[in-house]
PDB file of C-alpha atoms in Angstrom:
ATOM      1  CA  MET N   1     101.547 107.597  75.715  1.00 66.00           C
ATOM      2  CA  LYS N   2     103.094 111.337  76.218  1.00 72.00           C
ATOM      3  CA  GLU N   3     106.676 111.674  74.721  1.00 81.00           C
ATOM      4  CA  LEU N   4     109.205 112.612  77.298  1.00 85.00           C
ATOM      5  CA  ASN N   5     113.082 113.317  76.630  1.00 88.00           C
ATOM      6  CA  PRO N   6     114.283 109.971  77.838  1.00 87.00           C
ATOM      7  CA  PHE N   7     118.096 111.218  78.516  1.00 88.00           C
ATOM      8  CA  GLY N   8     116.975 114.223  80.519  1.00 82.00           C
ATOM      9  CA  LYS N   9     119.578 116.824  80.929  1.00 80.00           C
ATOM     10  CA  GLY N  10     122.423 114.488  80.731  1.00 75.00           C
ATOM     11  CA  LYS N  11     124.301 112.877  77.959  1.00 77.00           C
ATOM     12  CA  LEU N  12     122.732 110.570  75.324  1.00 87.00           C
ATOM     13  CA  ARG N  13     123.485 107.166  76.942  1.00 91.00           C
ATOM     14  CA  TYR N  14     121.686 103.648  77.458  1.00 94.00           C
ATOM     15  CA  PHE N  15     122.275 101.320  80.252  1.00 95.00           C
ATOM     16  CA  THR N  16     121.921  97.501  80.540  1.00 95.00           C
ATOM     17  CA  THR N  17     119.531  95.804  82.918  1.00 96.00           C
ATOM     18  CA  GLY N  18     122.234  95.054  85.261  1.00 96.00           C
ATOM     19  CA  GLN N  19     123.276  98.531  85.336  1.00 96.00           C
ATOM     20  CA  VAL N  20     119.628  99.974  86.068  1.00 97.00           C
ATOM     21  CA  ALA N  21     119.502  97.285  88.837  1.00 97.00           C
ATOM     22  CA  ARG N  22     122.575  98.326  90.315  1.00 97.00           C
ATOM     23  CA  GLN N  23     121.491 102.002  90.318  1.00 96.00           C
ATOM     24  CA  ASN N  24     118.661 101.085  92.369  1.00 96.00           C
ATOM     25  CA  ASN N  25     120.183  98.441  94.605  1.00 96.00           C
ATOM     26  CA  ILE N  26     117.814  95.595  93.378  1.00 97.00           C
ATOM     27  CA  HIS N  27     118.195  92.211  91.285  1.00 97.00           C
ATOM     28  CA  ALA N  28     118.225  92.549  87.518  1.00 96.00           C
ATOM     29  CA  ASN N  29     115.029  90.210  87.544  1.00 97.00           C
ATOM     30  CA  THR N  30     113.045  92.660  89.462  1.00 97.00           C
ATOM     31  CA  VAL N  31     113.796  95.313  86.620  1.00 97.00           C
ATOM     32  CA  ARG N  32     112.369  92.948  84.195  1.00 96.00           C
ATOM     33  CA  ILE N  33     109.450  92.212  86.357  1.00 97.00           C
ATOM     34  CA  TYR N  34     108.764  96.010  86.287  1.00 97.00           C
ATOM     35  CA  GLU N  35     108.963  96.127  82.676  1.00 96.00           C
ATOM     36  CA  ASN N  36     106.631  93.104  81.998  1.00 96.00           C
ATOM     37  CA  TRP N  37     104.197  94.801  84.481  1.00 96.00           C
ATOM     38  CA  GLY N  38     104.235  97.949  82.619  1.00 96.00           C
ATOM     39  CA  TYR N  39     105.501  99.955  85.509  1.00 97.00           C
ATOM     40  CA  ILE N  40     108.072 101.693  83.322  1.00 97.00           C
ATOM     41  CA  SER N  41     107.916 103.147  79.919  1.00 96.00           C
ATOM     42  CA  PRO N  42     108.450 100.729  76.944  1.00 95.00           C
ATOM     43  CA  VAL N  43     112.288  99.771  76.849  1.00 95.00           C
ATOM     44  CA  PRO N  44     113.917  99.860  73.207  1.00 94.00           C
ATOM     45  CA  ARG N  45     115.967  96.897  72.008  1.00 93.00           C
ATOM     46  CA  ALA N  46     119.401  96.976  70.343  1.00 91.00           C
ATOM     47  CA  LYS N  47     119.951  94.841  67.310  1.00 90.00           C
ATOM     48  CA  ASN N  48     121.039  91.954  69.280  1.00 91.00           C
ATOM     49  CA  GLY N  49     117.971  91.988  71.317  1.00 89.00           C
ATOM     50  CA  TYR N  50     119.437  93.626  74.454  1.00 91.00           C
ATOM     51  CA  ARG N  51     117.474  96.166  76.601  1.00 94.00           C
ATOM     52  CA  LYS N  52     118.410  99.715  76.142  1.00 96.00           C
ATOM     53  CA  PHE N  53     117.553 101.729  79.308  1.00 96.00           C
ATOM     54  CA  THR N  54     117.702 105.368  79.461  1.00 96.00           C
ATOM     55  CA  LEU N  55     118.048 107.738  82.620  1.00 95.00           C
ATOM     56  CA  LEU N  56     114.215 107.805  82.806  1.00 96.00           C
ATOM     57  CA  HIS N  57     113.991 104.237  83.044  1.00 97.00           C
ATOM     58  CA  SER N  58     116.063 104.308  86.140  1.00 96.00           C
ATOM     59  CA  ASP N  59     114.175 107.111  87.604  1.00 97.00           C
ATOM     60  CA  GLN N  60     110.956 105.326  86.902  1.00 98.00           C
ATOM     61  CA  VAL N  61     112.511 102.204  88.793  1.00 98.00           C
ATOM     62  CA  LYS N  62     113.548 104.612  91.670  1.00 97.00           C
ATOM     63  CA  LEU N  63     110.031 105.875  91.796  1.00 98.00           C
ATOM     64  CA  ILE N  64     108.540 102.387  91.880  1.00 98.00           C
ATOM     65  CA  ARG N  65     110.790 101.639  94.793  1.00 97.00           C
ATOM     66  CA  LEU N  66     109.634 104.600  96.832  1.00 96.00           C
ATOM     67  CA  VAL N  67     105.897 103.806  96.153  1.00 96.00           C
ATOM     68  CA  ILE N  68     105.953  99.833  96.304  1.00 93.00           C
ATOM     69  CA  ASN N  69     105.421  99.691 100.025  1.00 88.00           C
ATOM     70  CA  PHE N  70     102.282 101.460  99.649  1.00 90.00           C
ATOM     71  CA  THR N  71     100.836  98.952  97.000  1.00 86.00           C
ATOM     72  CA  TRP N  72     100.991  96.448  99.918  1.00 80.00           C
ATOM     73  CA  LEU N  73      98.081  98.419 101.577  1.00 78.00           C
ATOM     74  CA  SER N  74      94.331  98.076 100.245  1.00 75.00           C
ATOM     75  CA  GLY N  75      91.778 100.349  99.153  1.00 83.00           C
ATOM     76  CA  ARG N  76      92.235 103.827  98.319  1.00 89.00           C
ATOM     77  CA  ILE N  77      96.035 104.147  99.177  1.00 91.00           C
ATOM     78  CA  ARG N  78      96.689 101.196  97.016  1.00 92.00           C
ATOM     79  CA  LYS N  79      94.724 102.948  93.936  1.00 95.00           C
ATOM     80  CA  LEU N  80      96.793 106.192  94.543  1.00 96.00           C
ATOM     81  CA  ALA N  81     100.210 104.231  94.865  1.00 96.00           C
ATOM     82  CA  LEU N  82      99.535 102.382  91.545  1.00 96.00           C
ATOM     83  CA  GLY N  83      98.248 105.654  89.993  1.00 97.00           C
ATOM     84  CA  VAL N  84     101.672 107.280  90.660  1.00 98.00           C
ATOM     85  CA  ILE N  85     103.643 104.356  89.131  1.00 97.00           C
ATOM     86  CA  ILE N  86     101.276 103.569  86.039  1.00 97.00           C
ATOM     87  CA  SER N  87     100.949 107.406  85.015  1.00 97.00           C
ATOM     88  CA  SER N  88     104.775 107.597  85.206  1.00 97.00           C
ATOM     89  CA  ALA N  89     105.078 104.631  83.036  1.00 97.00           C
ATOM     90  CA  LYS N  90     102.653 106.576  80.554  1.00 96.00           C
ATOM     91  CA  GLY N  91     104.864 109.545  80.566  1.00 95.00           C
ATOM     92  CA  GLU N  92     101.833 111.344  82.415  1.00 96.00           C
ATOM     93  CA  LEU N  93     104.282 113.139  85.156  1.00 97.00           C
ATOM     94  CA  GLU N  94     101.800 115.841  85.881  1.00 97.00           C
ATOM     95  CA  ARG N  95      99.271 113.036  86.540  1.00 97.00           C
ATOM     96  CA  SER N  96     101.635 110.999  88.703  1.00 97.00           C
ATOM     97  CA  LEU N  97     102.398 114.231  90.811  1.00 98.00           C
ATOM     98  CA  SER N  98      98.671 114.626  91.163  1.00 98.00           C
ATOM     99  CA  PHE N  99      98.303 110.902  92.352  1.00 98.00           C
ATOM    100  CA  ALA N 100     101.462 111.473  94.504  1.00 98.00           C
ATOM    101  CA  ASP N 101     100.089 114.528  96.162  1.00 97.00           C
ATOM    102  CA  SER N 102      96.802 112.788  96.960  1.00 97.00           C
ATOM    103  CA  LEU N 103      98.540 109.930  98.500  1.00 97.00           C
ATOM    104  CA  ARG N 104     100.482 112.024 100.728  1.00 97.00           C
ATOM    105  CA  GLU N 105      97.121 113.410 102.137  1.00 96.00           C
ATOM    106  CA  LYS N 106      95.469 110.080 102.145  1.00 94.00           C
ATOM    107  CA  ILE N 107      98.517 108.588 104.325  1.00 94.00           C
ATOM    108  CA  LYS N 108      98.291 111.571 106.610  1.00 94.00           C
ATOM    109  CA  LEU N 109      94.725 111.158 107.197  1.00 92.00           C
ATOM    110  CA  ALA N 110      95.399 107.290 108.007  1.00 89.00           C
ATOM    111  CA  VAL N 111      97.776 108.238 110.571  1.00 90.00           C
ATOM    112  CA  GLU N 112      95.466 110.487 112.217  1.00 90.00           C
ATOM    113  CA  GLU N 113      92.604 107.875 112.161  1.00 88.00           C
ATOM    114  CA  ALA N 114      94.892 105.097 113.776  1.00 85.00           C
ATOM    115  CA  GLU N 115      95.953 107.787 116.425  1.00 86.00           C
ATOM    116  CA  ARG N 116      92.100 108.317 117.158  1.00 87.00           C
ATOM    117  CA  ALA N 117      91.369 104.456 117.228  1.00 86.00           C
ATOM    118  CA  LEU N 118      94.036 104.049 119.971  1.00 84.00           C
ATOM    119  CA  LEU N 119      92.620 107.003 122.168  1.00 84.00           C
ATOM    120  CA  VAL N 120      89.162 105.278 121.718  1.00 84.00           C
ATOM    121  CA  VAL N 121      90.851 102.098 123.277  1.00 83.00           C
ATOM    122  CA  GLU N 122      92.748 103.785 125.782  1.00 83.00           C
ATOM    123  CA  GLN N 123      89.461 105.497 126.922  1.00 83.00           C
ATOM    124  CA  TRP N 124      87.657 102.213 126.936  1.00 83.00           C
ATOM    125  CA  GLN N 125      90.529 100.408 128.698  1.00 80.00           C
ATOM    126  CA  LYS N 126      90.098 102.575 131.808  1.00 77.00           C
ATOM    127  CA  ASN N 127      86.703 100.940 132.568  1.00 73.00           C
ATOM    128  CA  PHE N 128      87.648  97.344 131.097  1.00 65.00           C
ATOM    129  CA  TYR N 129      86.684  95.160 134.189  1.00 58.00           C
ATOM    130  CA  SER N 130      84.195  97.791 135.834  1.00 61.00           C
ATOM    131  CA  ASP N 131      82.085  98.271 132.301  1.00 58.00           C
ATOM    132  CA  ARG N 132      79.851  95.178 132.935  1.00 58.00           C
ATOM    133  CA  SER N 133      76.273  96.690 133.206  1.00 56.00           C
ATOM    134  CA  PHE N 134      73.172  94.622 132.153  1.00 57.00           C
ATOM    135  CA  ASN N 135      70.543  97.307 132.744  1.00 62.00           C
ATOM    136  CA  GLN N 136      69.743  97.249 129.155  1.00 70.00           C
ATOM    137  CA  GLY N 137      69.950  94.826 126.194  1.00 75.00           C
ATOM    138  CA  TYR N 138      69.974  95.579 122.517  1.00 76.00           C
ATOM    139  CA  CYS N 139      69.079  93.462 119.630  1.00 83.00           C
ATOM    140  CA  SER N 140      71.278  93.227 116.595  1.00 83.00           C
ATOM    141  CA  GLY N 141      69.189  95.706 114.485  1.00 84.00           C
ATOM    142  CA  GLY N 142      69.682  98.428 117.283  1.00 83.00           C
ATOM    143  CA  VAL N 143      73.435  97.712 117.529  1.00 86.00           C
ATOM    144  CA  THR N 144      74.083  98.318 113.862  1.00 87.00           C
ATOM    145  CA  ILE N 145      72.587 101.657 114.228  1.00 87.00           C
ATOM    146  CA  LEU N 146      74.251 102.624 117.207  1.00 84.00           C
ATOM    147  CA  ILE N 147      77.808 101.872 115.868  1.00 86.00           C
ATOM    148  CA  ASP N 148      77.027 102.355 112.193  1.00 87.00           C
ATOM    149  CA  THR N 149      77.743  98.675 110.764  1.00 89.00           C
ATOM    150  CA  THR N 150      75.921  95.612 109.413  1.00 91.00           C
ATOM    151  CA  LYS N 151      74.539  92.392 111.022  1.00 89.00           C
ATOM    152  CA  ASP N 152      77.041  90.581 108.940  1.00 92.00           C
ATOM    153  CA  THR N 153      79.831  92.427 110.084  1.00 91.00           C
ATOM    154  CA  LEU N 154      78.772  91.631 113.608  1.00 90.00           C
ATOM    155  CA  ARG N 155      78.385  88.090 112.892  1.00 89.00           C
ATOM    156  CA  THR N 156      81.861  88.007 111.298  1.00 91.00           C
ATOM    157  CA  TRP N 157      83.419  89.824 114.328  1.00 92.00           C
ATOM    158  CA  GLU N 158      81.761  87.173 116.547  1.00 89.00           C
ATOM    159  CA  ARG N 159      82.957  84.237 114.564  1.00 89.00           C
ATOM    160  CA  ASN N 160      86.372  85.518 114.613  1.00 89.00           C
ATOM    161  CA  GLY N 161      86.448  85.657 118.452  1.00 88.00           C
ATOM    162  CA  LEU N 162      86.481  89.473 118.960  1.00 89.00           C
ATOM    163  CA  LEU N 163      83.486  89.247 121.347  1.00 86.00           C
ATOM    164  CA  ARG N 164      80.774  86.579 122.781  1.00 82.00           C
ATOM    165  CA  ILE N 165      77.143  87.547 122.833  1.00 78.00           C
ATOM    166  CA  ASN N 166      74.585  86.247 125.086  1.00 69.00           C
ATOM    167  CA  ARG N 167      71.425  84.788 123.478  1.00 67.00           C
ATOM    168  CA  THR N 168      67.891  84.874 124.788  1.00 60.00           C
ATOM    169  CA  ILE N 169      66.179  81.510 125.568  1.00 57.00           C
ATOM    170  CA  PRO N 170      64.439  79.846 123.810  1.00 54.00           C
ATOM    171  CA  GLU N 171      64.521  82.001 120.728  1.00 59.00           C
ATOM    172  CA  LYS N 172      68.532  82.434 121.015  1.00 69.00           C
ATOM    173  CA  TYR N 173      68.446  85.829 119.470  1.00 76.00           C
ATOM    174  CA  ARG N 174      71.785  87.931 120.064  1.00 79.00           C
ATOM    175  CA  ILE N 175      71.224  90.341 122.900  1.00 82.00           C
ATOM    176  CA  TYR N 176      73.849  93.257 123.405  1.00 84.00           C
ATOM    177  CA  PHE N 177      74.361  94.779 126.638  1.00 82.00           C
ATOM    178  CA  PRO N 178      76.118  98.145 127.111  1.00 82.00           C
ATOM    179  CA  HIS N 179      79.491  96.786 127.633  1.00 82.00           C
ATOM    180  CA  ASP N 180      79.353  94.755 124.618  1.00 85.00           C
ATOM    181  CA  ILE N 181      78.473  97.928 122.667  1.00 86.00           C
ATOM    182  CA  ASN N 182      81.572  99.658 124.056  1.00 87.00           C
ATOM    183  CA  ARG N 183      83.558  96.855 122.910  1.00 88.00           C
ATOM    184  CA  LEU N 184      82.105  96.832 119.637  1.00 90.00           C
ATOM    185  CA  LYS N 185      82.745 100.561 119.314  1.00 89.00           C
ATOM    186  CA  VAL N 186      86.409  99.946 120.066  1.00 89.00           C
ATOM    187  CA  ILE N 187      86.677  97.068 117.489  1.00 90.00           C
ATOM    188  CA  SER N 188      84.801  99.487 114.919  1.00 90.00           C
ATOM    189  CA  ALA N 189      87.178 102.252 115.424  1.00 89.00           C
ATOM    190  CA  LEU N 190      90.281  99.918 115.197  1.00 88.00           C
ATOM    191  CA  ARG N 191      88.723  98.261 112.108  1.00 88.00           C
ATOM    192  CA  LYS N 192      88.080 101.690 110.240  1.00 87.00           C
ATOM    193  CA  ALA N 193      91.747 102.479 111.327  1.00 85.00           C
ATOM    194  CA  GLY N 194      93.136  99.712 109.100  1.00 83.00           C
ATOM    195  CA  TYR N 195      94.010  97.413 112.167  1.00 83.00           C
ATOM    196  CA  SER N 196      93.628  93.731 111.251  1.00 80.00           C
ATOM    197  CA  ILE N 197      91.005  91.348 112.814  1.00 83.00           C
ATOM    198  CA  VAL N 198      93.822  88.936 114.344  1.00 78.00           C
ATOM    199  CA  SER N 199      95.557  92.020 115.879  1.00 78.00           C
ATOM    200  CA  ILE N 200      92.595  93.075 117.476  1.00 84.00           C
ATOM    201  CA  ARG N 201      91.605  89.692 118.658  1.00 83.00           C
ATOM    202  CA  ARG N 202      94.912  88.944 120.342  1.00 78.00           C
ATOM    203  CA  MET N 203      94.920  92.436 121.978  1.00 81.00           C
ATOM    204  CA  LEU N 204      91.460  91.892 123.372  1.00 84.00           C
ATOM    205  CA  LEU N 205      92.825  88.694 124.702  1.00 81.00           C
ATOM    206  CA  LYS N 206      95.804  90.372 126.224  1.00 80.00           C
ATOM    207  CA  LEU N 207      93.451  93.002 128.053  1.00 81.00           C
ATOM    208  CA  GLU N 208      91.309  90.137 129.543  1.00 78.00           C
ATOM    209  CA  ASN N 209      94.387  88.831 131.215  1.00 79.00           C
ATOM    210  CA  ASP N 210      95.980  92.222 131.909  1.00 79.00           C
ATOM    211  CA  ALA N 211      93.812  95.362 131.959  1.00 75.00           C
ATOM    212  CA  GLY N 212      96.535  97.572 132.722  1.00 78.00           C
ATOM    213  CA  ALA N 213      98.533  96.384 129.777  1.00 77.00           C
ATOM    214  CA  ASP N 214     100.281  99.166 127.451  1.00 77.00           C
ATOM    215  CA  ILE N 215      97.805  99.429 124.468  1.00 76.00           C
ATOM    216  CA  ARG N 216     100.173 101.301 122.066  1.00 74.00           C
ATOM    217  CA  ARG N 217     103.038  99.010 122.841  1.00 71.00           C
ATOM    218  CA  LEU N 218     100.839  95.999 122.523  1.00 68.00           C
ATOM    219  CA  ILE N 219      99.080  96.918 119.266  1.00 69.00           C
ATOM    220  CA  ASP N 220     102.014  98.545 117.464  1.00 64.00           C
ATOM    221  CA  THR N 221     105.493  98.077 118.701  1.00 50.00           C
ATOM    222  CA  PRO N 222     106.362  95.296 120.710  1.00 47.00           C
ATOM    223  CA  SER N 223     109.688  94.978 122.216  1.00 42.00           C
ATOM    224  CA  PRO N 224     112.143  92.515 120.725  1.00 45.00           C
ATOM    225  CA  ASP N 225     112.036  90.355 123.885  1.00 45.00           C
ATOM    226  CA  GLU N 226     108.260  89.990 123.682  1.00 44.00           C
ATOM    227  CA  ALA N 227     106.679  86.621 122.598  1.00 46.00           C
ATOM    228  CA  GLU N 228     106.517  86.121 119.071  1.00 44.00           C
ATOM    229  CA  ASP N 229     102.969  85.606 118.847  1.00 46.00           C
ATOM    230  CA  LEU N 230     102.433  89.259 120.189  1.00 42.00           C
ATOM    231  CA  VAL N 231     104.565  90.568 117.417  1.00 42.00           C
ATOM    232  CA  TYR N 232     102.177  89.321 115.001  1.00 41.00           C
ATOM    233  CA  ALA N 233      99.168  90.435 117.180  1.00 34.00           C
ATOM    234  CA  THR N 234     100.291  93.973 117.052  1.00 38.00           C
ATOM    235  CA  ASP N 235     100.435  94.115 113.175  1.00 57.00           C
ATOM    236  CA  ARG N 236     102.432  97.405 113.647  1.00 71.00           C
ATOM    237  CA  TRP N 237      99.917  99.381 111.711  1.00 77.00           C
ATOM    238  CA  LEU N 238     100.378 102.897 113.196  1.00 76.00           C
ATOM    239  CA  SER N 239     104.184 102.444 112.816  1.00 78.00           C
ATOM    240  CA  LYS N 240     103.499 101.237 109.165  1.00 81.00           C
ATOM    241  CA  VAL N 241     101.547 104.329 108.475  1.00 85.00           C
ATOM    242  CA  LYS N 242     103.703 106.687 109.925  1.00 87.00           C
ATOM    243  CA  SER N 243     106.696 105.310 108.197  1.00 88.00           C
ATOM    244  CA  LEU N 244     104.678 105.743 104.775  1.00 91.00           C
ATOM    245  CA  GLU N 245     103.979 109.313 105.808  1.00 93.00           C
ATOM    246  CA  ARG N 246     107.489 110.224 106.238  1.00 93.00           C
ATOM    247  CA  LEU N 247     108.215 108.649 102.726  1.00 94.00           C
ATOM    248  CA  SER N 248     105.451 110.315 100.905  1.00 96.00           C
ATOM    249  CA  PRO N 249     107.198 113.797 100.613  1.00 96.00           C
ATOM    250  CA  GLU N 250     110.001 112.149  98.799  1.00 97.00           C
ATOM    251  CA  ILE N 251     107.838 110.533  96.270  1.00 97.00           C
ATOM    252  CA  VAL N 252     106.163 113.925  95.506  1.00 98.00           C
ATOM    253  CA  ASN N 253     109.876 115.475  95.470  1.00 98.00           C
ATOM    254  CA  HIS N 254     110.855 112.613  93.191  1.00 97.00           C
ATOM    255  CA  VAL N 255     108.051 113.120  90.631  1.00 98.00           C
ATOM    256  CA  LYS N 256     108.773 116.860  90.742  1.00 97.00           C
ATOM    257  CA  TYR N 257     112.482 116.171  89.716  1.00 96.00           C
ATOM    258  CA  MET N 258     111.444 114.051  86.910  1.00 96.00           C
ATOM    259  CA  ILE N 259     108.973 116.503  85.596  1.00 96.00           C
ATOM    260  CA  GLU N 260     111.935 119.142  85.721  1.00 95.00           C
ATOM    261  CA  ASN N 261     114.221 116.736  83.899  1.00 93.00           C
ATOM    262  CA  TYR N 262     112.136 114.941  81.299  1.00 94.00           C
ATOM    263  CA  CYS N 263     109.174 117.047  80.319  1.00 91.00           C
TER     264      CYS N 263
END
């Protein structure tokens, strides 16, 4: 663990658990949890066993509070967010800054991908009822190549009610027609962009009843007067990643501040 100046440019002063909690507007138990998880540097103890927090610990807690929402996501974004926190706890602030920069770029790409997915949906929506051609059918193998996925994924989407596929008689093989493939392209784009299966299914059900529905409002920002199930259906993915995109520069700036003060 790299040795940092735990008091920064301030006076030599220690804080209690409660004081650090108040400085960051959280409960004292939350501070203890972060310590147990290894999210902050080791905290020395007084002779009476009380924790002796420093300004560095308080700023590490502030960093955690900025980054913690990113850890709720999966994949690369979560790994980068944890990298910011753990590197800070180890005193590796330059490494923490590198993770923070990568996190900012990754969340920016997530926003762009979510926007592109909605454009795919909006284009498909224009032909939602008219797109019912049956001039050519494809088997599962051909479809996996067309939309760059796997047979298992296709079956998962079908099991979860995202589409209903015709089957041949008597073999009962799945046959995908052009309108099925277009629907699958939409599903694939939304899944790759981060939207949940639940939100996609409910969006598709809504479109079957109202092909002219406002997709962006439906899938991302439902109004408060809409039914509760629509709120859950949207998953608010685009709003989530956009809010994280606005937050990411603050994370970078805070790590830079820590480098200036504690290195």
